[in-house]
Every structure is written in structure tokens, then in C-alpha cells.
Coordinates of C-alpha atoms and ligand atoms in Angstrom, one line a residue:
M100 CA 179.6 116.6 146.3
A101 CA 178.0 113.1 145.6
K102 CA 178.5 112.4 141.8
I103 CA 174.7 111.5 141.3
M104 CA 174.0 115.2 141.9
Q105 CA 176.3 116.3 139.0
T106 CA 173.9 115.4 136.2
E107 CA 174.7 115.9 132.5
L108 CA 172.5 119.1 132.8
C109 CA 175.0 120.5 135.4
D110 CA 177.8 120.1 133.1
K111 CA 175.9 121.6 130.1
L112 CA 174.8 124.6 132.2
N113 CA 178.1 124.8 134.1
I114 CA 176.4 124.7 137.5
E115 CA 177.2 122.8 140.7
Y116 CA 173.7 121.5 141.4
P117 CA 170.8 120.6 139.5
I118 CA 168.5 123.2 141.1
I119 CA 166.9 125.8 139.0
Q120 CA 165.2 128.9 140.5
G121 CA 161.8 129.6 138.9
G122 CA 161.9 132.9 137.1
M123 CA 158.8 134.3 138.8
A124 CA 157.6 137.7 137.7
W125 CA 158.1 140.5 140.2
V126 CA 159.5 138.0 142.7
A127 CA 162.7 136.7 140.8
T128 CA 164.9 139.9 140.8
G129 CA 168.7 140.5 140.7
E130 CA 169.3 139.8 144.3
L131 CA 167.5 136.4 144.5
A132 CA 169.0 135.2 140.9
G133 CA 172.4 136.4 142.0
A134 CA 172.1 134.5 145.6
V135 CA 170.9 131.2 144.1
S136 CA 173.6 131.3 141.4
A137 CA 176.2 132.2 143.9
A138 CA 175.4 129.2 145.9
G139 CA 175.7 126.8 143.1
G140 CA 172.5 126.7 141.6
L141 CA 171.0 128.4 138.5
G142 CA 169.3 131.6 139.4
V143 CA 166.8 133.2 137.1
I144 CA 165.5 136.7 136.7
G145 CA 161.9 136.7 136.2
A146 CA 161.2 139.4 133.2
G147 CA 157.5 139.1 133.4
N148 CA 155.8 142.0 132.1
A149 CA 158.6 144.5 133.0
P150 CA 160.3 146.6 130.1
A151 CA 163.8 145.9 129.0
E152 CA 165.3 148.8 131.1
T153 CA 164.0 147.2 134.3
V154 CA 165.4 143.7 133.4
A155 CA 168.8 145.4 132.2
E156 CA 169.1 146.6 136.0
E157 CA 168.4 143.2 137.4
I158 CA 171.1 141.7 135.1
K159 CA 173.6 144.3 136.5
K160 CA 172.7 143.3 140.0
V161 CA 173.2 139.6 139.3
R162 CA 176.7 140.5 137.7
A163 CA 177.4 142.6 140.8
I164 CA 177.0 139.5 143.2
T165 CA 178.3 136.6 141.2
D166 CA 180.2 135.7 137.8
K167 CA 178.5 132.2 137.9
P168 CA 176.0 131.4 135.2
F169 CA 172.5 132.8 135.5
G170 CA 169.2 133.0 133.6
V171 CA 166.5 135.2 132.4
N172 CA 163.0 133.8 132.2
V173 CA 161.1 135.3 129.2
M174 CA 157.5 135.5 129.7
L175 CA 156.3 135.2 126.2
L176 CA 152.9 136.9 126.7
S177 CA 154.8 140.1 127.8
P178 CA 153.9 143.3 125.5
Y179 CA 157.8 143.9 125.8
V180 CA 159.0 140.3 124.6
D181 CA 160.8 141.4 121.5
D182 CA 162.9 144.1 123.7
I183 CA 163.6 141.4 126.3
V184 CA 164.8 139.1 123.8
D185 CA 167.1 141.8 122.1
L186 CA 168.4 142.6 125.7
V187 CA 169.0 138.9 126.7
V188 CA 171.1 138.4 123.3
K189 CA 172.8 142.0 123.7
E190 CA 174.0 141.2 127.3
N191 CA 175.1 137.4 126.5
V192 CA 172.7 136.0 129.3
P193 CA 174.1 132.5 129.6
V194 CA 170.5 130.9 129.9
V195 CA 167.0 131.6 128.8
T196 CA 164.0 130.0 130.2
T197 CA 160.7 130.6 128.5
G198 CA 157.1 130.5 129.9
A199 CA 153.6 130.9 128.4
G200 CA 154.2 130.2 124.8
N201 CA 156.3 128.8 122.0
P202 CA 159.7 130.6 121.8
G203 CA 160.5 129.3 118.2
K204 CA 160.5 132.3 116.4
Y205 CA 163.4 133.8 118.8
I206 CA 165.6 130.6 119.0
D207 CA 167.9 131.8 116.0
N208 CA 168.5 135.3 118.1
F209 CA 169.3 133.2 121.1
K210 CA 171.7 130.8 119.7
K211 CA 173.7 133.6 117.9
A212 CA 174.3 134.9 121.5
G213 CA 175.3 131.4 122.8
C214 CA 172.3 131.1 125.1
D215 CA 171.2 127.7 126.4
V216 CA 167.4 127.8 125.8
I217 CA 165.1 125.9 128.2
P218 CA 161.5 126.2 127.5
V219 CA 158.8 125.5 129.8
V220 CA 156.5 122.9 128.8
S221 CA 153.2 121.6 130.3
S222 CA 152.6 118.3 128.1
V223 CA 154.0 115.9 126.0
A224 CA 152.9 117.5 122.6
L225 CA 154.3 120.7 123.8
A226 CA 157.7 119.0 124.7
K227 CA 157.9 117.3 121.5
R228 CA 157.2 120.4 119.7
M229 CA 160.0 122.3 121.6
A230 CA 162.5 119.2 121.1
R231 CA 162.5 120.1 117.3
L232 CA 164.1 123.4 117.9
D233 CA 168.0 123.9 119.2
I234 CA 167.4 123.8 122.7
T235 CA 169.4 122.5 125.7
A236 CA 166.6 121.0 127.8
V237 CA 163.0 121.4 128.9
I238 CA 161.4 122.3 132.3
A239 CA 158.3 120.3 132.7
E240 CA 155.9 122.0 135.0
G241 CA 153.1 120.3 136.5
G242 CA 149.9 121.8 137.8
E243 CA 151.1 121.7 141.3
A244 CA 153.2 124.8 140.5
G245 CA 152.2 128.4 141.3
G246 CA 151.2 130.8 138.7
H247 CA 150.2 130.0 135.1
V248 CA 149.6 126.2 135.0
G249 CA 148.9 123.5 132.6
Q250 CA 146.7 120.5 133.1
L251 CA 148.9 117.8 134.1
N252 CA 150.4 117.0 137.3
T253 CA 154.2 116.5 137.7
M254 CA 154.1 112.7 138.8
A255 CA 152.1 111.6 135.8
M256 CA 154.0 114.0 133.1
I257 CA 157.7 113.7 133.9
P258 CA 158.2 110.1 132.9
Q259 CA 156.0 110.6 129.7
I260 CA 158.2 113.7 128.6
V261 CA 161.5 112.0 129.6
D262 CA 160.3 109.0 127.3
A263 CA 159.2 111.4 124.6
I264 CA 162.2 113.3 123.9
D265 CA 165.9 113.0 123.9
L266 CA 166.8 116.1 125.8
P267 CA 167.5 116.5 129.7
V268 CA 164.1 117.1 131.5
I269 CA 163.9 119.4 134.7
A270 CA 161.0 118.5 136.8
A271 CA 158.7 121.6 138.3
G272 CA 155.5 122.0 140.2
G273 CA 155.2 120.4 143.7
I274 CA 159.0 120.2 144.7
A275 CA 160.5 121.7 147.5
D276 CA 163.0 119.5 149.3
G277 CA 165.4 116.6 148.8
R278 CA 162.7 114.1 148.6
G279 CA 161.2 115.8 145.8
L280 CA 164.7 116.2 144.1
V281 CA 165.1 112.2 144.6
A282 CA 161.7 111.7 143.3
A283 CA 162.2 113.8 140.1
F284 CA 165.6 111.7 139.4
S285 CA 163.4 108.6 140.0
L286 CA 161.1 109.7 137.2
G287 CA 163.9 110.4 134.9
A288 CA 164.6 114.0 135.5
Q289 CA 168.0 115.6 135.5
G290 CA 167.3 118.4 137.8
V291 CA 164.5 120.3 139.3
Q292 CA 163.1 123.8 139.3
L293 CA 161.7 125.3 142.5
G294 CA 159.6 128.4 142.7
T295 CA 157.7 128.6 146.0
R296 CA 160.7 127.5 148.1
F297 CA 162.8 130.3 146.6
V298 CA 160.0 132.9 147.3
C299 CA 160.8 132.4 151.3
C300 CA 164.5 132.9 150.7
K301 CA 166.3 135.7 152.7
E302 CA 167.8 137.4 149.5
C303 CA 164.2 137.5 147.9
T304 CA 163.0 140.9 147.7
A305 CA 159.2 139.9 147.9
S306 CA 157.3 141.7 150.7
P307 CA 157.4 140.1 154.1
A308 CA 153.6 139.5 154.0
Y309 CA 153.9 137.5 150.7
K310 CA 156.6 135.2 152.4
E311 CA 154.7 135.0 155.7
A312 CA 151.5 133.9 153.6
I313 CA 153.4 131.1 152.1
I314 CA 154.9 130.0 155.3
K315 CA 151.3 129.9 157.0
A316 CA 149.8 128.3 154.1
K317 CA 148.5 124.5 154.7
D318 CA 148.4 121.9 151.9
R319 CA 144.9 122.9 150.6
G320 CA 145.8 126.6 150.8
T321 CA 145.8 127.1 147.0
V322 CA 143.2 127.2 144.2
V323 CA 143.2 127.6 140.4
T324 CA 141.3 130.4 139.0
G325 CA 140.8 131.6 135.2
R326 CA 140.2 128.3 133.8
S327 CA 137.1 130.0 132.0
T328 CA 139.5 132.5 130.3
G329 CA 142.3 130.1 129.2
H330 CA 144.8 131.5 131.5
P331 CA 144.7 129.2 134.6
V332 CA 146.5 130.6 137.5
R333 CA 147.4 128.8 140.8
A334 CA 147.5 131.2 143.9
L335 CA 146.8 131.2 147.8
K336 CA 143.3 131.4 148.5
N337 CA 142.3 134.8 149.6
I338 CA 139.6 137.6 149.0
F339 CA 141.0 138.2 145.4
T340 CA 140.7 134.5 144.5
R341 CA 137.1 134.2 145.9
E342 CA 136.2 137.1 144.0
L343 CA 137.4 135.6 140.8
E344 CA 135.7 132.5 141.7
K345 CA 132.5 134.4 142.1
M346 CA 132.9 136.2 138.8
E347 CA 133.7 132.9 136.9
A348 CA 130.5 131.3 138.3
A349 CA 128.5 134.2 137.5
G350 CA 129.6 133.9 133.9
C351 CA 131.4 137.0 133.4
D352 CA 133.4 137.3 130.3
A353 CA 137.1 136.5 129.9
E354 CA 138.0 140.3 129.3
E355 CA 136.4 141.5 132.5
I356 CA 138.1 138.7 134.6
E357 CA 141.4 139.4 132.9
E358 CA 141.0 143.0 133.9
Y359 CA 140.1 142.3 137.3
G360 CA 143.5 140.2 137.8
S361 CA 145.6 142.9 136.1
D362 CA 148.4 144.4 138.4
K363 CA 147.2 142.0 141.4
L364 CA 150.7 140.1 141.5
R365 CA 152.7 143.3 141.7
K366 CA 150.1 144.4 144.5
A367 CA 150.8 141.3 146.6
V368 CA 154.7 141.1 145.9
C369 CA 155.7 144.6 146.0
E370 CA 152.9 146.3 148.5
G371 CA 152.5 143.2 150.6
D372 CA 148.5 143.2 149.9
V373 CA 148.2 139.6 150.5
D374 CA 144.3 139.9 150.8
K375 CA 143.4 141.6 147.6
G376 CA 146.4 140.9 145.6
S377 CA 147.2 137.6 143.6
V378 CA 149.7 135.5 146.0
M379 CA 151.0 133.0 143.3
A380 CA 152.1 130.1 145.0
G381 CA 152.5 126.2 144.4
Q382 CA 150.8 123.4 146.3
I383 CA 153.9 122.7 148.0
A384 CA 153.6 125.9 150.0
G385 CA 152.3 123.7 152.9
L386 CA 156.0 122.3 153.2
V387 CA 157.8 125.5 153.2
S388 CA 158.0 126.4 156.9
Q389 CA 160.8 129.1 157.4
E390 CA 162.9 131.7 155.5
L391 CA 166.4 130.6 154.7
T392 CA 169.3 131.9 152.7
A393 CA 169.6 130.6 149.2
E394 CA 172.8 128.8 150.3
E395 CA 171.2 127.4 153.3
I396 CA 168.2 126.0 150.9
I397 CA 170.4 124.4 148.5
T398 CA 172.7 122.8 151.1
E399 CA 169.7 121.6 152.9
I400 CA 168.0 120.0 149.7
T401 CA 171.3 118.4 148.6
K402 CA 172.0 116.9 151.9
E403 CA 168.4 115.7 152.3
A404 CA 168.6 114.1 148.9
Q405 CA 171.7 112.3 149.6
D406 CA 170.2 110.9 152.8
V407 CA 167.2 109.7 151.0
L408 CA 169.3 107.9 148.5
K409 CA 171.6 106.4 151.2
T410 CA 168.5 105.2 153.1
L411 CA 167.0 103.7 149.9
C412 CA 170.3 102.0 149.0
L413 CA 170.8 100.5 152.4
G414 CA 167.2 99.2 152.3
L415 CA 168.3 97.6 149.1
E416 CA 171.2 95.9 150.6
V417 CA 169.2 94.5 153.5
E418 CA 166.7 93.1 151.1
N419 CA 169.7 91.5 149.0
N420 CA 171.2 89.8 152.0
E421 CA 167.9 88.6 153.2
R422 CA 167.5 86.7 150.0
Ligands
TUI523 O1 154.8 131.0 132.8 C1 154.5 130.2 133.8 N1 154.1 130.6 135.0 C2 153.7 131.9 135.1 S1 153.7 133.2 133.9 C3 152.9 134.4 134.9 S2 152.4 136.0 134.4 C4 151.0 135.6 134.0 N2 149.9 136.0 134.7 C5 148.6 135.8 134.5 C6 148.4 135.2 133.1 C7 149.5 134.9 132.3 C8 150.7 135.0 132.9 C9 152.9 133.8 136.1 N3 153.0 132.3 136.2 N4 155.0 129.0 133.6 C10 155.5 128.3 132.6 C11 154.6 127.8 131.9 N5 154.4 127.8 130.7 N6 153.4 126.9 132.1 C12 152.6 126.5 131.1 C13 153.5 127.1 130.0 C14 153.1 127.0 128.4 C15 151.9 127.1 128.2 C16 151.8 127.2 126.7 C17 154.2 126.9 127.8 C18 153.9 126.9 126.5 C19 152.7 127.2 125.8 O2 152.5 126.9 124.6 C20 151.4 127.3 124.0 C21 151.6 126.9 122.4 O3 151.0 126.1 122.1 O4 152.4 127.8 122.0

């Protein structure tokens, strides 16, 4: 493996490749996380709104697949968040990523269990606030990402966060291949988090219809709804998002909109209802064209990144010789 792939982040997390799998609610089960970790990346179970017993089963599944490091994503808006934190600590889960809030009050618990904590942030201000905590890195997630998103885009946000904090930064949002990985390195990131690409992974247990909808999606296939409620979410355009847009345009109150959106992700992921369910996916869905195994995805990305770097270096050599 080329040394450039082995970033300080890889050493800290004890992983081979600086590729983290997004901890997507309902999608990121033990099967997916185990496959990604076994392939040398960091697989992450998405706790979402699931109760602790469910997440405990997923942890067991990962441990049956691999003894390599893995993570659990703690979604801080979950009604079970306290139970999930207790579970992660009890199970000595090596890495915790957090989303949709500030994990500050749980950090002491995580550190007692030796967890590496990696919060997701969506602005420089949030990154600076998190950097005061005892954390290992941050995931800076741009608005190209699927699911709950912030306002900034990856390209503009990553270098600003890299300059603002003294911790490794993992880039997320709009990345699905080796070109994206090299771009992230260029912006100063030490790794990438991929969500949409790993939905279309053979080991991912999401419904075939969900995967097919991503594979069929084009560049303009996603939309952000829910800005009026303060919980903007990016998903594939369908009957569900059009209905939400209508409700927002009609000035429906936040409670009614949140109520309409509830349980729709499960409907799409588990039941395969990609018309009336929420098919959360990032803008890079248009680039995802086939279902591969986790190992094939990681091998393809790292090989492509090395080829891109070689081409760039050759270009520089030619330019130097011409001078
Ligand atoms: O969390 C995500 N993506 C998600 S969570 C999710 S489940 C859900 N569904 C509907 C509504 C809400 C959640 C689907 N996709 N990404 C990580 C992320 N975290 N993006 C942005 C943030 C974030 C936002 C605010 C992180 C911290 C934060 O802090 C606010 C504060 O000041 O405490």
C-alpha cells in the first residue's frame, strides 16, 4: 500500500485505509460495518433511533465477522441516546462517531472506556467547539451529503476547518471514489467518510429497491427538504419529497411536517418503498453505478486514488523538465 494512504488518522484508529463508512440509520447494520472493517476501512453501525438491545445485536454481528476496529454512530437526537452511550461504553466499542448534536456531556464516559470519539460537524464554529473536547478527529460533512445536512459545502468547508483546529479532519459529503479521496487530501483532510457509495455495497442489508434508486439517480436527483423545520434532510426526489415541499410551501407548521416525515426512512430502507419513503442519499448518487462488495469498493477507491496521484506527479515532472 502506498504510504500516502496511511495517514496519522489510520495509525490512531489502527485501520489500513483512511476510509470511514457513514453510520447511516437503518442502513448501517452489523453486516455492512463488519464487511467494511474486515476490508481495512472503518465500518460504523448506525444507531439512529434504535433501542440499545437492537444496537447490541449489531455489535455482536460485527464481532462475528471481524476482530478489526469498528465504530458506532450515536445519533444525538435519539430518544435512546443515554442507553446507547451506556452500551457503547459497556461493550468497549473502539470508535464512536456522533451526529446531529454536541456529544460534550458524554465524552468522559466514552474516554473511560477508551473510545476514540469523532463528532460530525458542519461548520468551523462547531469544529472549534468540539476541538475543546477530548476527541480524536472530526468528520466535516458538507451539504452534498445525504440525510441531515448543514449549510456549507465540502469544498469550501474542509480547508477552513483544517486551518481552524489542530486535529485530523475527515471529509464527508460528495465523495464516492478515488478522485474524491485525493481531492479531500488536497484540501488537508486525512481521510474520507462515504455514505451513499456504501449503501450500494453487496453486504449492505438495505432493500434492493433503495440500492436501485441510488444506482438510477442522476446528478440532480436529490433535494433538501425540511429547512423550515430546522432539520434539513437530503434525499432522492420522489412522491414523499414532493409532498414535503408542498407542505412547506403551504406554510404547514414544523410539528406537522416532522410527523409526516416520521418512520419514512425505515419504510424506504426496510420495506423498499422508494416512492413514499425517504430515500436519503447524497448528491454523489449520480456517480454510483453498480453494487460491489466492501472489499471491491475500498480496493477500487485506493487504486484510483493512487493512479490520480501518479498522473498528477507525472504532470509536475513534465512541467519541471520543460522549464
Ligand atoms: O446526522 C447526520 N445525518 C443524519 S442523522 C439522520 S436521522 C434524522 N432524521 C431526521 C431528522 C434528524 C435526524 C439522518 N441523517 N449527519 C451528521 C451531522 N451532524 N450533520 C450535521 C450535524 C450536526 C448538526 C448540529 C452536528 C452537530 C450539531 O450541533 C448543534 C449544536 O450546536 O449542538
